[in-house]
Amino acid sequence: MKLIFEKSRPGRGCSILPPCDVPEASIPQSLARKKPAGLPCLDENEISRHYSTLAKRSFGVNDGFYPLGSCTMKYNPKVNEELARLPGFTDIHPLQDACTVQGCLRILDLAASYLNEISGMDAMSFQPAAGAHGELTGLLLFKRYHQSRGDSARTKIIIPDSAHGTNPASAAMAGFEVVNIPSGADGCVDLAALKAVLGPDTAGLMLTNPNTVGIFDPNITEITRLVHEAGGLNYYDGANLNAIMGIVRPGDMGFDVVHLNLHKSFSTPHGGGGPGSGAVGCEKNLAPFLPRSGTELEVAGQAQSIGRVRAFNGNFLIVVRAAAYLLTLGKEGIPDVAKNAVLNANYLMEKIRGKFPPAYEGPCMHEFVISVEKLKETHGVSALDIAKALQDRGMHPPTIYFPLIVHEALMVEPTETESKETLDDAARTFLSLFDEAEKHPESLHAAPMNSAIGRPDDVKAARQPVLRFRC
C-alpha cells in the first residue's frame, strides 16, 4: 500500500476547513515559512479511500476478540463519545473566565469525587496525560513529601520484578535509584526479599495489585505496613484496577498515591488512539504537592505543589468520557464490572488449562499468564508462533513475553465486555492451535499468512526505527 505522500500529485487538493469565524490575523514575516509545507496534494475522494483502506488493515475492539493482557482493551460504550462531543464541552477555552465554564468544572469535581471513593484517596489531579506520566507525577509527590520533611536520605524506590516496565523508568526519571526485588514462587512479593532492602534510604515502593500474573497479593497490608514502618510511601500502579474497582480500595490496602488509567478501567480511548489520562490521587497529607492547575491566580494557595506536569486540567474530554461511564454504571455497576472481568478470565483459563496450564495455580483475577515453554521444547512452537497464528484466526494476540518472570509467556485478559460465546470461540481457537502445534508445527512458524504484515524485524524496528517518510 502506498503512503499518502506517494499518492500526492502537485496541483490537486480540496477544501475541508470550515469558514473562519474570527478576524484573520497576519503572521509576522519573520515567523512565516520560507517555502510551503510539504503536505500531500490529493482530492477528497482519494483521501477518503486512503483512510478507508488503512482502517480495513487495522484491528480493534470493534473488529473482534482483543485479549491484550495488562492493557484492558474493553469495549467503550458509544454514549460516552456522544456526550464528550456536546458543544458545551468542546467549544470552551482553558483561558475562559471560570464563571463561564462552571458546568465543566463540575464534571471535573464529580469525576474526582467518584474516583477518590473508588480508590480510597482524598484528592485527585487530572493533569497527567497517560499512565506512565501519572507514575512520574506520583513519584514526584514522593520526592516533594520527603523534601518537605527535610529527609534527603530517602533515594531508593523498591519495585518487584513482575512490575510493568514503566515503573523503573518512571522512578529513574524522578531521580530515584531503583531497587529490584524478586517475586516468590507464588508470583507475589517475597516478604523476606522486601525486608532485606528496606531501610532509612527507602523512599517508597511501587506495586501493582493484582499483579501482572493476575494474582491479588494476600500479604498486601503486611507489605504496605513494612514500607510505612521503614519511613517510605506506597505507590499503587492502577493498571489492573479493572479487577477490583468497587470491591477493594488501594487506600484501604495502605497505599498513599495511586494513578488510574482512565483509558483502561474507565472506558476512554486507549494507547496510540489517545489522548489518555493518568489521573493521580493521593492521601490528604500529600495533597498540597499535587500538580498545579488553572491560572496563576487560582494556584496562589498551592505553594508546595510540584508544579505543572501538563497544561491546565489535562485532557478534559477524556475525563468527560470517564464521568459518563461512571454515571452510567453507578455505584452498583462498577463492582459488577470487576466481578465479570474476573469471572471471564477464570472461565477462559479453565477452558484451556488442559493444554495451556497457567504459570501460577489458583484462581486468577482479571487476567492470567500461561507459558508455552514445554511446547517450545517438544515441538519448537514459541509464544510468538501462537500469537501470530491467532491473528490468522481473527483474534488479536495476547501480550507475549511479559512478565519477564514467566518464560514463553502469553498474558490473556478477556475483560468483562466479552460474551460467553466469544470466550467459547476463543477457547476452541487456542485448543485447535495446540493440536496444530503438535501435528504441524511448521505451519505455525509461517504464521501469519493473512495479515498485511507478517513478522517484522522487532530488533531492527526498535534500534533503527524509520518513522518519517522522505521524498
Coordinates of C-alpha atoms in Angstrom, one line a residue:
M1 CA 0.0 0.0 0.0
K2 CA 1.4 3.4 -1.0
L3 CA 1.8 6.2 1.6
I4 CA -0.4 9.2 1.2
F5 CA 2.7 11.2 0.2
E6 CA 3.4 8.8 -2.6
K7 CA -0.1 9.3 -3.9
S8 CA 0.3 13.1 -3.9
R9 CA 0.2 14.9 -7.2
P10 CA 1.0 18.7 -7.5
G11 CA -2.0 20.8 -8.1
R12 CA -4.6 18.5 -6.6
G13 CA -6.4 19.3 -3.4
C14 CA -9.7 20.1 -1.7
S15 CA -11.2 22.5 0.8
I16 CA -12.0 20.7 4.0
L17 CA -11.5 23.5 6.5
P18 CA -14.6 25.3 7.9
P19 CA -15.1 29.0 7.3
C20 CA -13.1 31.2 9.6
D21 CA -15.3 32.6 12.3
V22 CA -12.8 35.0 13.9
P23 CA -10.9 38.0 12.5
E24 CA -7.9 36.9 10.4
A25 CA -4.5 37.8 11.8
S26 CA -1.4 38.2 9.7
I27 CA 1.7 36.3 10.6
P28 CA 4.9 38.4 11.0
Q29 CA 7.1 37.9 8.1
S30 CA 9.9 36.8 10.4
L31 CA 7.8 33.8 11.5
A32 CA 6.5 32.9 8.1
R33 CA 7.6 29.8 6.2
K34 CA 10.3 30.3 3.6
K35 CA 8.7 27.6 1.5
P36 CA 5.3 25.8 1.5
A37 CA 4.8 23.0 4.0
G38 CA 5.3 19.5 2.4
L39 CA 1.7 18.5 2.6
P40 CA 0.3 15.8 0.3
C41 CA -1.9 17.0 -2.6
L42 CA -5.0 14.8 -3.1
D43 CA -8.6 15.3 -3.8
E44 CA -11.2 14.4 -1.2
N45 CA -12.2 11.2 -2.9
E46 CA -8.6 9.9 -2.8
I47 CA -8.2 11.0 0.8
S48 CA -11.3 9.1 1.8
R49 CA -10.3 6.0 0.0
H50 CA -6.8 6.1 1.5
Y51 CA -8.0 6.2 5.1
S52 CA -10.8 3.7 4.5
T53 CA -8.1 1.3 3.2
L54 CA -6.0 1.9 6.3
A55 CA -8.9 1.3 8.6
K56 CA -9.6 -2.1 7.0
R57 CA -6.0 -3.1 7.6
S58 CA -6.2 -2.4 11.4
F59 CA -7.7 -4.5 14.1
G60 CA -9.5 -3.0 17.1
V61 CA -12.0 -4.0 19.8
N62 CA -14.8 -3.3 17.3
D63 CA -13.3 -5.9 14.9
G64 CA -13.1 -9.0 17.2
F65 CA -11.7 -10.5 20.4
Y66 CA -8.9 -8.5 21.8
P67 CA -7.5 -10.2 24.9
L68 CA -4.4 -8.0 25.3
G69 CA -3.2 -8.8 28.8
S70 CA -2.2 -5.9 31.1
C71 CA -3.9 -3.4 28.8
T72 CA -7.7 -3.9 29.4
M73 CA -8.9 -3.4 25.9
K74 CA -12.6 -3.4 26.8
Y75 CA -15.4 -2.1 24.6
N76 CA -16.0 1.6 25.0
P77 CA -19.7 2.4 25.0
K78 CA -20.6 4.9 22.3
V79 CA -22.7 7.0 24.6
N80 CA -19.5 8.2 26.2
E81 CA -18.4 9.6 22.8
E82 CA -21.7 11.3 22.2
L83 CA -21.6 13.1 25.5
A84 CA -17.9 14.2 25.0
R85 CA -18.9 15.8 21.7
L86 CA -21.5 18.1 23.2
P87 CA -20.7 21.7 22.3
G88 CA -20.8 22.8 25.9
F89 CA -17.7 20.6 26.4
T90 CA -15.9 21.0 23.1
D91 CA -16.4 24.8 22.5
I92 CA -14.6 26.0 25.6
H93 CA -11.2 27.5 26.0
P94 CA -8.9 27.0 29.1
L95 CA -8.4 30.7 29.5
Q96 CA -12.2 31.4 29.6
D97 CA -13.4 33.1 32.8
A98 CA -14.2 30.4 35.3
C99 CA -17.8 31.7 35.7
T100 CA -18.5 30.7 32.1
V101 CA -17.4 27.0 32.5
Q102 CA -18.9 26.1 35.8
G103 CA -20.5 23.0 34.2
C104 CA -17.2 21.7 33.0
L105 CA -15.6 22.3 36.4
R106 CA -18.5 20.5 38.0
I107 CA -17.7 17.5 35.7
L108 CA -14.1 17.5 37.0
D109 CA -15.2 17.7 40.6
L110 CA -17.7 14.9 40.1
A111 CA -15.2 12.6 38.4
A112 CA -12.7 13.3 41.1
S113 CA -15.1 12.6 43.9
Y114 CA -16.1 9.2 42.3
L115 CA -12.5 8.2 41.6
N116 CA -11.5 9.2 45.2
E117 CA -14.2 7.0 46.5
I118 CA -13.2 4.1 44.3
S119 CA -9.5 4.4 45.1
G120 CA -9.8 5.4 48.7
M121 CA -7.8 8.6 48.2
D122 CA -8.6 12.2 49.3
A123 CA -7.5 14.3 46.4
M124 CA -7.2 13.8 42.6
S125 CA -5.4 15.5 39.7
F126 CA -6.3 15.0 36.1
Q127 CA -3.2 16.7 34.7
P128 CA -1.1 13.7 33.8
A129 CA -1.7 12.7 30.1
A130 CA -1.2 8.9 30.4
G131 CA -0.4 6.1 32.8
A132 CA 3.4 6.4 32.8
H133 CA 3.0 10.2 33.1
G134 CA 0.9 9.6 36.2
E135 CA 3.7 7.3 37.6
L136 CA 6.2 10.1 37.2
T137 CA 3.8 12.6 38.8
G138 CA 3.2 10.3 41.7
L139 CA 6.9 9.8 42.3
L140 CA 7.5 13.5 42.2
L141 CA 4.9 13.7 45.0
F142 CA 7.0 11.2 47.0
K143 CA 10.1 13.3 46.4
R144 CA 8.5 16.5 47.5
Y145 CA 7.0 14.9 50.5
H146 CA 10.3 13.6 51.8
Q147 CA 11.9 17.0 51.0
S148 CA 9.2 18.8 53.0
R149 CA 10.2 16.8 56.0
G150 CA 13.9 17.5 55.5
D151 CA 14.6 13.8 54.8
S152 CA 17.0 13.9 51.9
A153 CA 18.4 10.4 52.6
R154 CA 15.4 8.6 51.0
T155 CA 16.7 8.0 47.5
K156 CA 15.5 4.4 46.6
I157 CA 12.3 3.1 45.2
I158 CA 11.6 -0.7 45.6
I159 CA 10.0 -2.4 42.6
P160 CA 9.2 -6.2 42.2
D161 CA 10.5 -8.0 39.2
S162 CA 6.9 -8.6 38.0
A163 CA 6.2 -4.9 37.6
H164 CA 5.3 -3.0 34.4
G165 CA 8.4 -1.8 32.7
T166 CA 7.3 1.8 33.0
N167 CA 7.7 1.6 36.8
P168 CA 11.5 1.5 37.0
A169 CA 11.7 4.0 34.1
S170 CA 9.4 6.5 36.0
A171 CA 11.4 6.1 39.2
A172 CA 14.7 6.8 37.4
M173 CA 13.2 9.8 35.6
A174 CA 12.1 11.2 39.0
G175 CA 15.7 10.9 40.2
F176 CA 15.4 7.8 42.4
E177 CA 17.6 4.7 42.5
V178 CA 15.6 1.6 41.6
V179 CA 15.9 -1.5 43.8
N180 CA 14.5 -4.6 42.2
I181 CA 13.3 -7.5 44.3
P182 CA 12.4 -11.0 43.1
S183 CA 8.9 -12.5 43.3
G184 CA 8.2 -15.5 45.4
A185 CA 7.3 -19.0 44.0
D186 CA 3.7 -17.9 44.1
G187 CA 4.3 -14.9 41.8
C188 CA 3.7 -12.4 44.7
V189 CA 6.1 -10.2 46.6
D190 CA 8.8 -12.1 48.5
L191 CA 8.4 -10.7 52.0
A192 CA 11.9 -11.7 53.1
A193 CA 13.4 -10.0 50.0
L194 CA 11.4 -6.9 50.8
K195 CA 12.5 -6.8 54.4
A196 CA 16.1 -7.2 53.3
V197 CA 16.1 -4.0 51.2
L198 CA 14.0 -1.7 53.5
G199 CA 16.0 0.9 55.4
P200 CA 16.5 4.6 56.1
D201 CA 17.2 5.2 52.4
T202 CA 13.8 3.8 51.3
A203 CA 11.7 6.5 49.6
G204 CA 8.9 4.1 48.7
L205 CA 7.5 1.0 47.0
M206 CA 5.8 0.8 43.6
L207 CA 3.3 -2.1 43.3
T208 CA 0.6 -3.3 41.0
N209 CA -2.1 -5.3 42.8
P210 CA -3.5 -7.6 41.3
N211 CA 0.0 -8.0 39.8
T212 CA 1.0 -8.8 36.3
V213 CA 0.5 -12.5 36.6
G214 CA -3.1 -11.9 37.6
I215 CA -2.8 -12.6 41.4
F216 CA -4.0 -10.4 44.2
D217 CA -1.2 -10.4 46.8
P218 CA -2.6 -11.9 50.0
N219 CA 0.1 -10.1 52.0
I220 CA -0.7 -6.6 50.7
T221 CA -1.4 -5.0 54.0
E222 CA 1.7 -6.5 55.6
I223 CA 3.7 -5.2 52.6
T224 CA 2.5 -1.6 52.9
R225 CA 2.9 -1.7 56.7
L226 CA 6.5 -2.7 56.4
V227 CA 7.2 0.1 54.0
H228 CA 5.5 2.6 56.2
E229 CA 7.4 1.4 59.3
A230 CA 10.6 2.0 57.3
G231 CA 9.5 5.6 56.6
G232 CA 8.7 5.0 53.0
L233 CA 5.5 5.6 51.0
N234 CA 3.4 3.2 48.9
Y235 CA 2.6 3.8 45.2
Y236 CA -0.3 1.9 43.6
D237 CA 0.1 1.3 39.9
G238 CA -3.6 1.4 38.8
A239 CA -3.1 -0.5 35.6
N240 CA -5.0 -3.5 36.9
L241 CA -7.8 -1.7 38.8
N242 CA -10.3 -3.2 36.5
A243 CA -10.3 -6.4 38.6
I244 CA -11.1 -4.8 41.9
M245 CA -12.8 -1.4 41.5
G246 CA -15.8 -1.0 43.7
I247 CA -14.7 -4.0 45.7
V248 CA -11.3 -3.3 47.3
R249 CA -9.7 0.2 47.6
P250 CA -6.0 0.8 47.3
G251 CA -6.2 3.4 50.1
D252 CA -7.5 0.7 52.4
M253 CA -4.6 -1.5 51.4
G254 CA -2.2 1.1 52.7
F255 CA -1.3 2.9 49.5
D256 CA -0.5 6.7 49.7
V257 CA -0.6 7.6 46.0
V258 CA -2.3 6.0 43.0
H259 CA -2.5 6.6 39.3
L260 CA -5.7 5.4 37.5
N261 CA -5.6 4.8 33.8
L262 CA -8.9 6.3 32.7
H263 CA -8.2 4.7 29.3
K264 CA -8.2 1.2 30.8
S265 CA -10.6 0.9 33.7
F266 CA -13.0 3.7 32.8
S267 CA -13.6 3.2 29.1
T268 CA -11.9 6.1 27.3
P269 CA -9.7 6.0 24.2
H270 CA -6.6 3.9 24.6
G271 CA -2.9 3.8 23.6
G272 CA -2.0 5.4 20.3
G273 CA -5.6 6.3 19.8
G274 CA -5.4 8.7 22.8
P275 CA -5.1 11.3 24.2
G276 CA -5.3 9.5 27.5
S277 CA -5.5 10.4 31.2
G278 CA -3.4 9.0 34.1
A279 CA -5.3 10.6 36.9
V280 CA -3.2 10.8 40.1
G281 CA -4.8 10.5 43.5
C282 CA -3.3 10.8 47.0
E283 CA -3.9 10.9 50.7
K284 CA -4.6 14.2 52.3
N285 CA -1.1 14.6 53.7
L286 CA 0.3 14.6 50.1
A287 CA -2.5 16.7 48.5
P288 CA -0.6 20.0 48.9
F289 CA 2.1 18.6 46.5
L290 CA -0.3 17.7 43.6
P291 CA 0.2 19.5 40.3
R292 CA -1.0 23.0 39.9
S293 CA -3.9 23.6 37.6
G294 CA -5.9 26.6 36.4
T295 CA -4.5 30.1 36.1
E296 CA -1.7 31.6 38.2
L297 CA -4.2 33.5 40.3
E298 CA -6.0 30.3 41.1
V299 CA -2.9 28.4 42.2
A300 CA -1.7 31.1 44.7
G301 CA -2.5 28.7 47.5
Q302 CA -0.5 25.8 46.1
A303 CA 3.0 26.9 47.2
Q304 CA 4.1 23.3 47.9
S305 CA 2.9 21.9 44.6
I306 CA 5.4 20.1 42.4
G307 CA 4.2 22.5 39.6
R308 CA 2.5 21.7 36.4
V309 CA 3.1 18.5 34.6
R310 CA 0.8 19.5 31.8
A311 CA -1.3 22.5 30.8
F312 CA -4.4 23.3 32.9
N313 CA -6.5 20.3 33.8
G314 CA -5.1 17.8 31.3
N315 CA -7.2 16.1 28.6
F316 CA -10.6 17.3 29.8
L317 CA -12.7 15.5 27.2
I318 CA -11.2 12.2 28.4
V319 CA -12.5 12.9 31.9
V320 CA -15.9 13.6 30.4
R321 CA -16.0 10.2 28.9
A322 CA -14.9 8.6 32.2
A323 CA -17.5 10.5 34.1
A324 CA -20.2 9.3 31.6
Y325 CA -19.0 5.8 32.1
L326 CA -19.2 6.1 35.9
L327 CA -22.6 7.7 35.9
T328 CA -24.0 5.1 33.5
L329 CA -22.8 2.2 35.7
G330 CA -23.5 3.8 39.1
K331 CA -22.4 2.5 42.5
E332 CA -23.8 -1.0 41.8
G333 CA -22.5 -1.3 38.3
I334 CA -18.8 -0.6 39.0
P335 CA -18.3 -3.7 41.2
D336 CA -20.2 -5.7 38.7
V337 CA -17.6 -4.8 36.1
A338 CA -14.8 -6.1 38.3
K339 CA -16.7 -9.3 39.1
N340 CA -17.5 -10.0 35.4
A341 CA -13.9 -9.3 34.4
V342 CA -12.6 -11.8 37.0
L343 CA -15.3 -14.3 36.0
N344 CA -14.5 -14.1 32.3
A345 CA -10.8 -14.5 32.9
N346 CA -11.3 -17.6 35.1
Y347 CA -13.8 -19.1 32.7
L348 CA -11.4 -18.9 29.8
M349 CA -8.4 -20.0 31.9
E350 CA -10.3 -23.1 32.9
K351 CA -11.5 -23.9 29.4
I352 CA -7.9 -24.1 28.1
R353 CA -5.9 -25.1 31.1
G354 CA -5.8 -28.7 29.9
K355 CA -3.4 -27.7 27.0
F356 CA -2.3 -24.3 28.2
P357 CA -1.8 -24.5 32.0
P358 CA -1.4 -21.2 33.9
A359 CA 2.0 -20.2 35.1
Y360 CA 0.6 -20.0 38.7
E361 CA -2.1 -22.2 40.2
G362 CA -5.2 -20.9 41.8
P363 CA -8.0 -18.6 40.7
C364 CA -6.8 -15.5 38.7
M365 CA -8.1 -12.0 38.8
H366 CA -8.9 -10.2 35.5
E367 CA -6.0 -11.8 33.5
F368 CA -3.9 -14.9 33.6
V369 CA -0.5 -15.9 32.3
I370 CA 0.3 -19.1 30.5
S371 CA 3.7 -20.5 29.5
V372 CA 4.3 -22.5 26.3
E373 CA 7.9 -23.3 27.3
K374 CA 7.2 -27.1 27.1
L375 CA 5.6 -26.7 23.7
K376 CA 8.7 -24.9 22.5
E377 CA 10.9 -27.6 23.9
T378 CA 8.9 -30.5 22.4
H379 CA 7.7 -29.0 19.1
G380 CA 9.6 -25.8 18.7
V381 CA 6.5 -23.7 18.8
S382 CA 7.0 -20.4 20.7
A383 CA 4.7 -17.8 22.3
L384 CA 5.4 -15.7 19.2
D385 CA 4.2 -18.5 16.9
I386 CA 1.0 -18.9 18.9
A387 CA 0.4 -15.1 18.8
K388 CA 0.9 -14.8 15.1
A389 CA -1.3 -17.8 14.4
L390 CA -4.1 -16.3 16.4
Q391 CA -4.0 -13.3 14.0
D392 CA -4.8 -15.7 11.1
R393 CA -7.9 -16.8 13.1
G394 CA -9.4 -13.4 13.5
M395 CA -8.2 -12.8 17.0
H396 CA -5.8 -10.1 18.4
P397 CA -2.9 -11.8 20.1
P398 CA -2.4 -11.6 23.8
T399 CA 0.6 -9.8 25.3
I400 CA 3.7 -12.0 24.9
Y401 CA 7.0 -12.4 26.7
F402 CA 5.7 -10.4 29.7
P403 CA 6.0 -10.5 32.6
L404 CA 9.7 -11.5 32.3
I405 CA 9.5 -13.9 35.2
V406 CA 7.5 -16.3 33.1
H407 CA 9.3 -18.0 30.1
E408 CA 7.5 -18.1 26.8
A409 CA 4.6 -16.1 28.4
L410 CA 1.2 -15.3 26.9
M411 CA -0.8 -12.9 29.1
V412 CA -4.6 -13.1 28.4
E413 CA -7.1 -10.6 29.6
P414 CA -10.6 -11.1 28.1
T415 CA -12.3 -8.2 30.1
E416 CA -15.8 -8.0 31.3
T417 CA -17.3 -6.9 28.0
E418 CA -16.9 -10.3 26.2
S419 CA -19.8 -12.8 25.9
K420 CA -19.7 -16.4 26.8
E421 CA -20.0 -17.3 23.1
T422 CA -16.9 -15.2 22.3
L423 CA -15.0 -16.8 25.1
D424 CA -16.0 -20.3 23.9
D425 CA -14.8 -19.5 20.4
A426 CA -11.5 -18.2 21.8
A427 CA -11.1 -21.4 23.8
R428 CA -11.7 -23.5 20.7
T429 CA -9.1 -21.5 18.8
F430 CA -6.5 -21.9 21.5
L431 CA -7.1 -25.6 21.7
S432 CA -7.0 -26.1 18.0
L433 CA -3.7 -24.2 17.8
F434 CA -2.2 -26.6 20.4
D435 CA -3.3 -29.6 18.2
E436 CA -1.8 -28.0 15.2
A437 CA 1.4 -27.2 17.1
E438 CA 1.8 -30.9 17.8
K439 CA 0.9 -32.2 14.3
H440 CA 2.2 -29.4 12.0
P441 CA 4.5 -27.1 13.9
E442 CA 5.9 -25.8 10.7
S443 CA 2.6 -24.1 9.8
L444 CA 2.8 -22.0 12.9
H445 CA 6.3 -20.9 12.2
A446 CA 5.0 -19.4 8.9
A447 CA 2.0 -17.5 10.5
P448 CA 0.5 -15.0 10.0
M449 CA -0.4 -15.8 6.4
N450 CA -3.5 -13.4 6.1
S451 CA -2.3 -10.2 7.6
A452 CA -0.9 -7.1 5.8
I453 CA 2.4 -7.5 7.7
G454 CA 4.0 -10.8 8.6
R455 CA 6.8 -10.9 11.1
P456 CA 8.6 -7.5 11.2
D457 CA 12.2 -7.4 12.5
D458 CA 11.4 -6.3 16.1
V459 CA 15.0 -5.7 17.0
K460 CA 15.7 -3.5 13.9
A461 CA 12.4 -1.7 14.4
A462 CA 13.4 -0.9 18.0
R463 CA 17.0 0.1 17.3
Q464 CA 16.8 1.5 13.8
P465 CA 13.3 2.9 13.5
V466 CA 12.3 4.7 10.3
L467 CA 9.5 6.9 11.5
R468 CA 9.5 9.6 8.8
F469 CA 8.8 9.5 5.1
R470 CA 11.4 11.3 3.0
C471 CA 10.6 12.1 -0.6

